[in-house]
mmCIF file of C-alpha atoms in Angstrom:
data_model
loop_
_atom_site.group_PDB
_atom_site.id
_atom_site.type_symbol
_atom_site.label_atom_id
_atom_site.label_comp_id
_atom_site.label_asym_id
_atom_site.label_seq_id
_atom_site.Cartn_x
_atom_site.Cartn_y
_atom_site.Cartn_z
ATOM 1 C CA MET A 1 -0.736 -0.223 0.600
ATOM 2 C CA LEU A 2 1.429 3.532 -1.296
ATOM 3 C CA ARG A 3 1.312 6.680 1.188
ATOM 4 C CA ILE A 4 -0.151 8.558 -1.358
ATOM 5 C CA ASP A 5 -3.050 6.630 -2.492
ATOM 6 C CA CYS A 6 -4.315 6.566 0.853
ATOM 7 C CA LEU A 7 -4.393 10.046 0.637
ATOM 8 C CA ARG A 8 -6.036 10.485 -2.818
ATOM 9 C CA ALA A 9 -8.383 8.227 -1.442
ATOM 10 C CA ILE A 10 -10.128 10.387 1.848
ATOM 11 C CA TYR A 11 -8.501 13.939 -0.057
ATOM 12 C CA SER A 12 -12.011 15.143 -0.683
ATOM 13 C CA ASP A 13 -13.138 13.692 2.327
ATOM 14 C CA LEU A 14 -10.798 16.195 4.725
ATOM 15 C CA GLU A 15 -12.240 18.920 2.533
ATOM 16 C CA LYS A 16 -14.041 20.006 5.277
ATOM 17 C CA CYS A 17 -11.216 18.793 8.452
ATOM 18 C CA LEU A 18 -8.675 20.684 9.507
ATOM 19 C CA VAL A 19 -5.825 19.038 9.086
ATOM 20 C CA VAL A 20 -2.171 18.797 10.724
ATOM 21 C CA THR A 21 0.287 16.672 9.274
ATOM 22 C CA ILE A 22 3.986 15.800 10.575
ATOM 23 C CA MET A 23 6.926 16.338 7.266
ATOM 24 C CA GLY A 24 8.857 14.983 5.218
ATOM 25 C CA ALA A 25 7.366 12.707 2.408
ATOM 26 C CA LEU A 26 3.786 13.118 3.178
ATOM 27 C CA PRO A 27 3.056 17.142 3.025
ATOM 28 C CA ALA A 28 5.409 16.510 -0.477
ATOM 29 C CA GLU A 29 2.678 13.645 -1.221
ATOM 30 C CA LEU A 30 -0.281 15.810 0.218
ATOM 31 C CA GLN A 31 0.419 19.013 -1.460
ATOM 32 C CA SER A 32 1.156 17.148 -5.115
ATOM 33 C CA LEU A 33 -2.704 16.087 -4.667
ATOM 34 C CA GLY A 34 -3.749 19.781 -4.201
ATOM 35 C CA HIS A 35 -2.886 22.675 -1.484
ATOM 36 C CA ARG A 36 -5.258 23.603 0.566
ATOM 37 C CA PRO A 37 -6.188 26.427 3.312
ATOM 38 C CA ASN A 38 -7.341 23.911 6.256
ATOM 39 C CA PHE A 39 -3.175 21.975 5.941
ATOM 40 C CA PHE A 40 -1.104 22.656 8.041
ATOM 41 C CA TYR A 41 2.089 21.255 7.366
ATOM 42 C CA LEU A 42 4.843 21.426 10.804
ATOM 43 C CA GLN A 43 8.328 20.839 8.714
ATOM 44 C CA HIS A 44 9.942 19.904 12.141
ATOM 45 C CA ALA A 45 9.012 19.623 15.967
ATOM 46 C CA MET A 46 8.627 16.023 14.914
ATOM 47 C CA GLY A 47 6.013 14.209 17.561
ATOM 48 C CA LEU A 48 4.170 17.774 17.501
ATOM 49 C CA ALA A 49 1.856 17.592 14.980
ATOM 50 C CA SER A 50 -0.717 14.593 17.014
ATOM 51 C CA SER A 51 -0.350 17.922 19.698
ATOM 52 C CA THR A 52 -1.350 21.096 18.059
ATOM 53 C CA GLY A 53 -4.148 17.953 16.701
ATOM 54 C CA LEU A 54 -4.998 18.149 20.799
ATOM 55 C CA GLY A 55 -5.131 22.047 20.962
ATOM 56 C CA LEU A 56 -7.525 23.065 17.745
ATOM 57 C CA ALA A 57 -9.470 20.457 18.336
ATOM 58 C CA LEU A 58 -9.685 21.561 22.384
ATOM 59 C CA SER A 59 -10.250 24.635 20.817
ATOM 60 C CA LEU A 60 -12.931 23.973 18.430
ATOM 61 C CA PRO A 61 -14.952 21.320 19.904
ATOM 62 C CA HIS A 62 -16.955 21.328 16.332
ATOM 63 C CA GLN A 63 -14.983 21.264 13.608
ATOM 64 C CA LYS A 64 -13.459 17.694 13.171
ATOM 65 C CA ILE A 65 -9.166 17.879 12.890
ATOM 66 C CA VAL A 66 -7.330 14.581 11.455
ATOM 67 C CA VAL A 67 -4.337 13.879 12.749
ATOM 68 C CA LEU A 68 -1.335 12.987 9.524
ATOM 69 C CA ASP A 69 0.904 11.436 12.231
ATOM 70 C CA GLY A 70 3.961 9.073 10.947
ATOM 71 C CA ASP A 71 5.733 5.982 12.605
ATOM 72 C CA GLY A 72 8.987 8.295 13.294
ATOM 73 C CA SER A 73 7.736 11.016 14.365
ATOM 74 C CA LEU A 74 5.264 9.275 16.584
ATOM 75 C CA LEU A 75 7.662 7.040 18.355
ATOM 76 C CA MET A 76 9.997 10.278 19.983
ATOM 77 C CA ASN A 77 6.476 11.168 21.712
ATOM 78 C CA LEU A 78 4.592 8.227 22.902
ATOM 79 C CA GLY A 79 3.653 10.018 25.490
ATOM 80 C CA THR A 80 1.000 12.150 23.674
ATOM 81 C CA LEU A 81 -0.755 9.029 23.174
ATOM 82 C CA SER A 82 -1.797 9.122 26.242
ATOM 83 C CA THR A 83 -2.303 12.970 26.636
ATOM 84 C CA LEU A 84 -4.650 12.040 23.707
ATOM 85 C CA ALA A 85 -6.187 8.882 25.687
ATOM 86 C CA ARG A 86 -7.265 11.114 28.659
ATOM 87 C CA TYR A 87 -8.788 13.962 26.588
ATOM 88 C CA LYS A 88 -10.488 11.508 24.686
ATOM 89 C CA PRO A 89 -11.228 15.036 21.885
ATOM 90 C CA LYS A 90 -14.655 13.460 19.832
ATOM 91 C CA ASN A 91 -13.335 15.592 16.549
ATOM 92 C CA LEU A 92 -10.436 14.030 17.019
ATOM 93 C CA VAL A 93 -8.765 11.374 13.934
ATOM 94 C CA HIS A 94 -5.050 10.073 14.763
ATOM 95 C CA ILE A 95 -4.125 8.938 11.389
ATOM 96 C CA VAL A 96 -0.504 7.407 11.935
ATOM 97 C CA PHE A 97 1.064 6.138 8.604
ATOM 98 C CA ASP A 98 3.864 3.557 8.899
ATOM 99 C CA ASN A 99 6.570 2.114 6.568
ATOM 100 C CA GLU A 100 8.667 1.259 9.261
ATOM 101 C CA SER A 101 10.930 3.899 8.573
ATOM 102 C CA LEU A 102 12.796 7.538 8.652
ATOM 103 C CA LEU A 103 12.219 7.738 4.655
ATOM 104 C CA SER A 104 13.777 10.863 4.636
ATOM 105 C CA VAL A 105 16.819 10.883 5.602
ATOM 106 C CA GLY A 106 18.026 7.567 3.833
ATOM 107 C CA GLY A 107 15.410 4.939 5.032
ATOM 108 C CA PHE A 108 16.414 3.777 8.508
ATOM 109 C CA PRO A 109 14.364 1.067 9.810
ATOM 110 C CA THR A 110 12.153 2.546 13.339
ATOM 111 C CA ALA A 111 10.991 -0.028 16.131
ATOM 112 C CA THR A 112 8.111 -0.875 13.980
ATOM 113 C CA ASN A 113 10.123 -2.758 11.959
ATOM 114 C CA THR A 114 11.951 -4.674 14.929
ATOM 115 C CA GLY A 115 8.563 -5.237 16.215
ATOM 116 C CA THR A 116 7.257 -2.514 17.581
ATOM 117 C CA ASP A 117 4.395 -2.701 17.011
ATOM 118 C CA LEU A 118 1.868 1.594 17.338
ATOM 119 C CA GLU A 119 -1.434 0.354 17.394
ATOM 120 C CA GLY A 120 -1.115 -1.965 20.155
ATOM 121 C CA ILE A 121 1.048 1.409 22.306
ATOM 122 C CA ALA A 122 -2.418 3.290 21.707
ATOM 123 C CA ARG A 123 -4.981 0.587 22.204
ATOM 124 C CA ALA A 124 -3.072 0.180 25.855
ATOM 125 C CA ALA A 125 -2.630 3.733 26.568
ATOM 126 C CA GLY A 126 -6.442 4.584 25.880
ATOM 127 C CA ILE A 127 -6.781 5.547 22.890
ATOM 128 C CA PRO A 128 -10.775 4.217 22.596
ATOM 129 C CA GLN A 129 -10.524 2.842 18.777
ATOM 130 C CA THR A 130 -7.815 1.420 17.136
ATOM 131 C CA CYS A 131 -7.121 -0.656 13.880
ATOM 132 C CA THR A 132 -4.134 -1.040 11.919
ATOM 133 C CA VAL A 133 -5.013 -1.309 7.507
ATOM 134 C CA ARG A 134 -3.864 -3.242 5.194
ATOM 135 C CA THR A 135 -4.756 -2.125 1.855
ATOM 136 C CA VAL A 136 -6.256 1.066 0.248
ATOM 137 C CA ASP A 137 -9.766 -0.170 0.799
ATOM 138 C CA ASP A 138 -9.393 -0.934 3.966
ATOM 139 C CA PHE A 139 -8.094 2.721 4.706
ATOM 140 C CA ALA A 140 -10.753 4.724 3.643
ATOM 141 C CA SER A 141 -13.287 2.919 5.254
ATOM 142 C CA ALA A 142 -11.671 2.896 8.192
ATOM 143 C CA ALA A 143 -10.299 6.644 7.643
ATOM 144 C CA ARG A 144 -14.614 7.457 6.134
ATOM 145 C CA ARG A 145 -15.854 6.141 9.045
ATOM 146 C CA ALA A 146 -13.479 7.895 12.253
ATOM 147 C CA ILE A 147 -13.892 11.197 10.333
ATOM 148 C CA SER A 148 -17.781 11.257 9.721
ATOM 149 C CA GLY A 149 -17.856 9.125 12.450
ATOM 150 C CA GLU A 150 -17.485 10.837 16.759
ATOM 151 C CA GLY A 151 -14.923 9.586 18.735
ATOM 152 C CA LEU A 152 -10.808 9.665 19.380
ATOM 153 C CA GLN A 153 -9.520 7.319 16.738
ATOM 154 C CA THR A 154 -5.819 6.194 15.956
ATOM 155 C CA ILE A 155 -5.548 4.152 12.501
ATOM 156 C CA VAL A 156 -2.100 2.944 11.797
ATOM 157 C CA ALA A 157 -2.078 2.192 8.371
ATOM 158 C CA LYS A 158 1.568 0.077 6.993
ATOM 159 C CA VAL A 159 2.964 1.544 3.733
ATOM 160 C CA GLU A 160 5.574 1.588 1.682
ATOM 161 C CA ALA A 161 8.322 3.031 2.353
ATOM 162 C CA THR A 162 8.677 5.750 -0.660
ATOM 163 C CA GLY A 163 7.924 9.053 -1.670
ATOM 164 C CA PRO A 164 8.627 11.836 -4.051
ATOM 165 C CA LYS A 165 12.053 12.546 -5.087
ATOM 166 C CA ALA A 166 11.722 16.224 -3.399
ATOM 167 C CA PHE A 167 10.594 17.606 -0.372
ATOM 168 C CA VAL A 168 10.737 21.131 -0.461
ATOM 169 C CA THR A 169 7.834 22.593 -2.404
ATOM 170 C CA ASP A 170 7.132 26.301 -2.630
ATOM 171 C CA LEU A 171 4.601 27.439 -0.270
ATOM 172 C CA GLY A 172 6.902 28.849 2.540
ATOM 173 C CA LEU A 173 6.518 27.334 6.132
ATOM 174 C CA LEU A 174 5.043 31.707 7.547
ATOM 175 C CA GLU A 175 2.825 31.814 4.539
ATOM 176 C CA ASN A 176 1.338 27.820 5.197
ATOM 177 C CA ARG A 177 0.749 28.965 8.662
ATOM 178 C CA PHE A 178 -1.226 32.371 8.616
ATOM 179 C CA GLN A 179 -3.170 30.907 5.279
ATOM 180 C CA PHE A 180 -4.086 28.215 8.363
ATOM 181 C CA ARG A 181 -5.448 30.974 10.609
ATOM 182 C CA ARG A 182 -6.572 33.037 8.471
ATOM 183 C CA HIS A 183 -8.683 30.209 7.533
ATOM 184 C CA ILE A 184 -10.023 28.607 11.031
ATOM 185 C CA GLN A 185 -10.858 32.853 11.586
ATOM 186 C CA SER A 186 -13.181 33.001 8.499
ATOM 187 C CA LEU A 187 -14.824 30.050 8.945
ATOM 188 C CA ALA A 188 -15.587 31.269 12.972
ATOM 189 C CA ALA A 189 -17.044 34.429 10.881
ATOM 190 C CA LYS A 190 -19.327 32.199 8.162
ATOM 191 C CA SER A 191 -20.413 30.263 11.855
ATOM 192 C CA ARG A 192 -21.535 33.529 13.959
ATOM 193 C CA MET B 1 4.019 22.598 52.201
ATOM 194 C CA PRO B 2 4.697 26.631 52.473
ATOM 195 C CA VAL B 3 4.159 26.793 48.401
ATOM 196 C CA SER B 4 1.745 30.663 48.445
ATOM 197 C CA LEU B 5 -1.190 29.773 48.030
ATOM 198 C CA GLU B 6 -2.273 33.637 47.302
ATOM 199 C CA ASN B 7 0.847 34.568 45.733
ATOM 200 C CA SER B 8 -0.303 31.416 43.484
ATOM 201 C CA LYS B 9 -4.349 32.963 42.966
ATOM 202 C CA LEU B 10 -2.807 36.221 42.474
ATOM 203 C CA ILE B 11 -1.062 34.637 38.743
ATOM 204 C CA TYR B 12 -3.353 32.804 37.746
ATOM 205 C CA ARG B 13 -6.219 35.864 37.936
ATOM 206 C CA ALA B 14 -3.820 37.726 36.261
ATOM 207 C CA LEU B 15 -3.894 34.651 33.351
ATOM 208 C CA LYS B 16 -7.452 34.588 33.671
ATOM 209 C CA ALA B 17 -7.318 38.830 32.612
ATOM 210 C CA CYS B 18 -5.342 38.299 30.260
ATOM 211 C CA GLY B 19 -7.777 35.798 28.624
ATOM 212 C CA ILE B 20 -5.935 33.178 29.052
ATOM 213 C CA ARG B 21 -8.290 29.954 28.670
ATOM 214 C CA LEU B 22 -5.964 26.856 28.071
ATOM 215 C CA LEU B 23 -3.544 26.334 30.218
ATOM 216 C CA SER B 24 -1.145 23.342 30.030
ATOM 217 C CA ALA B 25 1.042 22.102 32.863
ATOM 218 C CA LEU B 26 2.930 19.560 34.373
ATOM 219 C CA PRO B 27 3.155 19.136 37.994
ATOM 220 C CA GLU B 28 5.975 20.500 39.992
ATOM 221 C CA THR B 29 5.720 21.912 43.739
ATOM 222 C CA TRP B 30 5.704 25.055 43.607
ATOM 223 C CA LEU B 31 2.802 24.487 40.345
ATOM 224 C CA VAL B 32 0.619 22.602 43.167
ATOM 225 C CA HIS B 33 -1.823 25.906 43.752
ATOM 226 C CA LEU B 34 -2.338 26.970 40.058
ATOM 227 C CA ILE B 35 -2.619 24.010 38.672
ATOM 228 C CA GLN B 36 -5.746 23.087 40.748
ATOM 229 C CA ILE B 37 -7.057 25.996 40.529
ATOM 230 C CA ALA B 38 -7.049 25.459 36.400
ATOM 231 C CA GLU B 39 -8.585 22.495 37.682
ATOM 232 C CA ASP B 40 -10.886 23.624 39.355
ATOM 233 C CA ASP B 41 -12.303 26.297 36.890
ATOM 234 C CA PRO B 42 -14.794 25.365 33.986
ATOM 235 C CA GLU B 43 -13.799 28.315 32.057
ATOM 236 C CA VAL B 44 -10.492 27.473 32.028
ATOM 237 C CA THR B 45 -8.905 23.663 29.520
ATOM 238 C CA LEU B 46 -6.264 22.628 31.266
ATOM 239 C CA VAL B 47 -4.327 19.727 30.064
ATOM 240 C CA ARG B 48 -2.172 18.081 31.667
ATOM 241 C CA LEU B 49 0.989 16.390 29.574
ATOM 242 C CA ALA B 50 3.618 13.702 29.446
ATOM 243 C CA LYS B 51 6.402 15.681 28.451
ATOM 244 C CA GLU B 52 6.559 19.658 28.634
ATOM 245 C CA GLU B 53 6.676 19.903 24.586
ATOM 246 C CA GLU B 54 3.771 19.180 24.452
ATOM 247 C CA GLY B 55 3.115 22.517 25.833
ATOM 248 C CA VAL B 56 4.019 24.079 22.499
ATOM 249 C CA GLY B 57 2.011 21.948 20.011
ATOM 250 C CA LEU B 58 -0.673 22.713 22.089
ATOM 251 C CA SER B 59 -0.512 26.444 22.695
ATOM 252 C CA ALA B 60 -0.113 26.803 18.794
ATOM 253 C CA GLY B 61 -3.269 24.545 17.757
ATOM 254 C CA ALA B 62 -4.759 26.899 20.328
ATOM 255 C CA HIS B 63 -3.372 30.166 18.374
ATOM 256 C CA PHE B 64 -4.778 28.812 15.190
ATOM 257 C CA ALA B 65 -8.398 28.008 16.922
ATOM 258 C CA GLY B 66 -7.449 31.770 18.298
ATOM 259 C CA VAL B 67 -7.040 31.066 21.884
ATOM 260 C CA LYS B 68 -5.140 31.558 24.406
ATOM 261 C CA SER B 69 -2.696 29.786 26.225
ATOM 262 C CA ALA B 70 -0.161 30.084 29.213
ATOM 263 C CA MET B 71 2.145 27.163 29.667
ATOM 264 C CA LEU B 72 2.811 26.314 33.519
ATOM 265 C CA MET B 73 5.903 24.293 33.536
ATOM 266 C CA GLN B 74 9.335 23.990 36.119
ATOM 267 C CA ASN B 75 13.283 25.599 34.482
ATOM 268 C CA HIS B 76 13.586 20.929 33.578
ATOM 269 C CA GLY B 77 10.286 21.002 31.841
ATOM 270 C CA PHE B 78 11.483 24.122 29.718
ATOM 271 C CA LEU B 79 14.946 22.157 28.807
ATOM 272 C CA ALA B 80 12.233 19.367 27.986
ATOM 273 C CA ALA B 81 10.587 21.839 25.709
ATOM 274 C CA ILE B 82 13.747 23.875 23.290
ATOM 275 C CA ASN B 83 13.170 21.817 20.787
ATOM 276 C CA GLY B 84 9.554 22.079 20.504
ATOM 277 C CA ILE B 85 10.013 25.555 20.671
ATOM 278 C CA VAL B 86 12.388 26.567 17.973
ATOM 279 C CA SER B 87 11.079 24.255 15.885
ATOM 280 C CA PHE B 88 8.361 24.985 15.901
ATOM 281 C CA ALA B 89 7.996 28.275 18.065
ATOM 282 C CA HIS B 90 9.860 29.847 16.757
ATOM 283 C CA LEU B 91 9.952 28.084 13.195
ATOM 284 C CA TYR B 92 6.618 29.595 12.585
ATOM 285 C CA LYS B 93 6.639 33.050 15.015
ATOM 286 C CA ILE B 94 3.881 30.810 17.794
ATOM 287 C CA PRO B 95 3.409 34.013 20.237
ATOM 288 C CA LEU B 96 4.168 31.343 23.889
ATOM 289 C CA LEU B 97 3.516 33.280 27.136
ATOM 290 C CA MET B 98 6.124 30.413 29.423
ATOM 291 C CA LEU B 99 5.410 30.345 33.615
ATOM 292 C CA ILE B 100 8.400 29.318 34.537
ATOM 293 C CA SER B 101 9.480 27.660 37.851
ATOM 294 C CA TYR B 102 12.593 28.790 38.736
ATOM 295 C CA ARG B 103 14.917 25.465 40.665
ATOM 296 C CA GLY B 104 17.475 25.806 41.433
ATOM 297 C CA SER B 105 18.678 29.719 42.402
ATOM 298 C CA PHE B 106 19.771 30.743 45.518
ATOM 299 C CA GLY B 107 17.456 29.515 48.556
ATOM 300 C CA GLU B 108 17.225 25.718 46.777
ATOM 301 C CA ARG B 109 17.378 22.934 49.131
ATOM 302 C CA ASP B 110 16.973 19.922 46.305
ATOM 303 C CA PRO B 111 20.817 19.362 45.124
ATOM 304 C CA TRP B 112 19.415 17.693 42.106
ATOM 305 C CA GLN B 113 18.067 21.272 40.839
ATOM 306 C CA THR B 114 20.760 22.017 41.266
ATOM 307 C CA GLN B 115 22.425 22.097 38.117
ATOM 308 C CA GLY B 116 18.603 23.445 35.798
ATOM 309 C CA GLY B 117 19.524 26.260 37.708
ATOM 310 C CA ASN B 118 22.472 27.128 36.553
ATOM 311 C CA VAL B 119 21.379 26.616 32.876
ATOM 312 C CA THR B 120 17.966 28.467 32.439
ATOM 313 C CA GLU B 121 19.188 32.207 32.311
ATOM 314 C CA PRO B 122 21.666 31.820 29.512
ATOM 315 C CA LEU B 123 19.491 28.854 27.824
ATOM 316 C CA LEU B 124 16.769 31.865 27.318
ATOM 317 C CA ARG B 125 19.587 34.525 26.334
ATOM 318 C CA ALA B 126 21.506 31.577 23.620
ATOM 319 C CA MET B 127 17.399 31.464 22.440
ATOM 320 C CA ASN B 128 16.813 34.749 22.712
ATOM 321 C CA ILE B 129 13.525 34.397 24.206
ATOM 322 C CA PRO B 130 12.353 37.253 26.202
ATOM 323 C CA TYR B 131 12.274 36.600 30.156
ATOM 324 C CA SER B 132 10.888 38.584 32.808
ATOM 325 C CA PHE B 133 10.385 37.911 36.801
ATOM 326 C CA LEU B 134 8.049 37.287 38.652
ATOM 327 C CA ASP B 135 9.438 38.050 42.321
ATOM 328 C CA ALA B 136 7.422 39.804 44.258
ATOM 329 C CA SER B 137 3.274 40.159 44.608
ATOM 330 C CA SER B 138 2.695 43.690 44.041
ATOM 331 C CA SER B 139 4.370 43.563 39.893
ATOM 332 C CA VAL B 140 2.326 39.608 39.033
ATOM 333 C CA GLU B 141 0.031 41.285 37.561
ATOM 334 C CA LYS B 142 1.433 43.478 35.286
ATOM 335 C CA ARG B 143 4.061 41.752 34.787
ATOM 336 C CA ILE B 144 1.683 38.979 33.329
ATOM 337 C CA ALA B 145 0.363 41.662 31.669
ATOM 338 C CA GLN B 146 3.218 42.798 30.004
ATOM 339 C CA ALA B 147 4.867 39.554 29.071
ATOM 340 C CA HIS B 148 1.135 38.359 27.333
ATOM 341 C CA THR B 149 0.761 41.953 25.228
ATOM 342 C CA LEU B 150 5.285 40.345 24.003
ATOM 343 C CA ALA B 151 4.405 37.089 23.057
ATOM 344 C CA GLU B 152 1.047 38.133 20.756
ATOM 345 C CA SER B 153 2.104 41.018 19.120
ATOM 346 C CA SER B 154 6.084 39.804 18.413
ATOM 347 C CA LEU B 155 4.333 35.797 17.757
ATOM 348 C CA GLN B 156 7.505 34.667 20.258
ATOM 349 C CA PRO B 157 8.234 32.355 22.996
ATOM 350 C CA VAL B 158 7.965 34.877 25.842
ATOM 351 C CA ALA B 159 9.673 33.619 29.512
ATOM 352 C CA LEU B 160 8.457 34.508 33.409
ATOM 353 C CA LEU B 161 10.490 33.554 35.966
ATOM 354 C CA LEU B 162 8.912 32.624 38.426
ATOM 355 C CA THR B 163 11.720 32.585 42.390
ATOM 356 C CA ARG B 164 11.829 31.304 45.184
ATOM 357 C CA ASP B 165 10.624 34.536 46.723
ATOM 358 C CA LEU B 166 6.931 34.105 44.831
ATOM 359 C CA MET B 167 6.291 31.208 45.262
ATOM 360 C CA TRP B 168 7.754 29.522 48.798
ATOM 361 C CA GLU B 169 6.164 30.882 52.076
ATOM 362 C CA GLU B 170 8.641 30.009 54.633
#
């Protein structure tokens, strides 16, 4: 299963969500499908995409938040799973693309390559709904169910360790950040 | 426990007056009253963290959502949050109001706190983080308001060091 096929399968479902991604191949692939103002790409601070999603979810309880995480990032901040589970925001979907690799620095294997089970860790941390998916169809149906439903969920998607050749896009980090905040402000203005 | 309840209340009221509605925290002795007051306040969302660096993400998410936040941590927690501060708050111009208990400074009896005390201010300076002290009840309200104003106008982390003189009564 390729991550870009997973992203393509749920691209239209992400339209009404606020999306936070990790750095590297994932945001480059998502941008190749088409950047949107509701996408924020955290191009460093590995591990904090899920914490950012929690801050958004607690601040905007009626807005669906989707975090697109990775195994390398999540392994750097496993405590985030216990914090997510402690507050269980109903509007947060935590998707982890697990390619068992630190792809952007040369493909070094992560601990999921030697048996660490991120879904098991999420479940044991207290995340109420978890699953692991291995096909695009299973991924798309699990992600769609989570996005349209209610309740905190961690979906681990096992994907191949391949990605685009280049990770830098022409979207500036600050441009992305200010556009994302403006977009949220415009949503708030509309709902008033 | 000789942590000042009165001064903790004073700090909390000043944070509320700035419009702070989300607080991330990791308990430490000097912060116990502040965290308890936040826990009992239905107007504020308290997020208890596993590690202080998570608080950078929490505050960034709250900022994107238009919610004002602050971080409560010990100076060792500040040390644990440095990568997040640099590679998120500085990189993306995120305002952070960091209230940091200044352990390991003059009067410290716990040997394990002393190394963190030595490096706190040098690190804040090296990271170009504006900082000041909460050291007297008479100036708490004004200084918190000023720190919050600077963080919001400059879109960067600002630190207030909670001192023994303010937090500890013996």
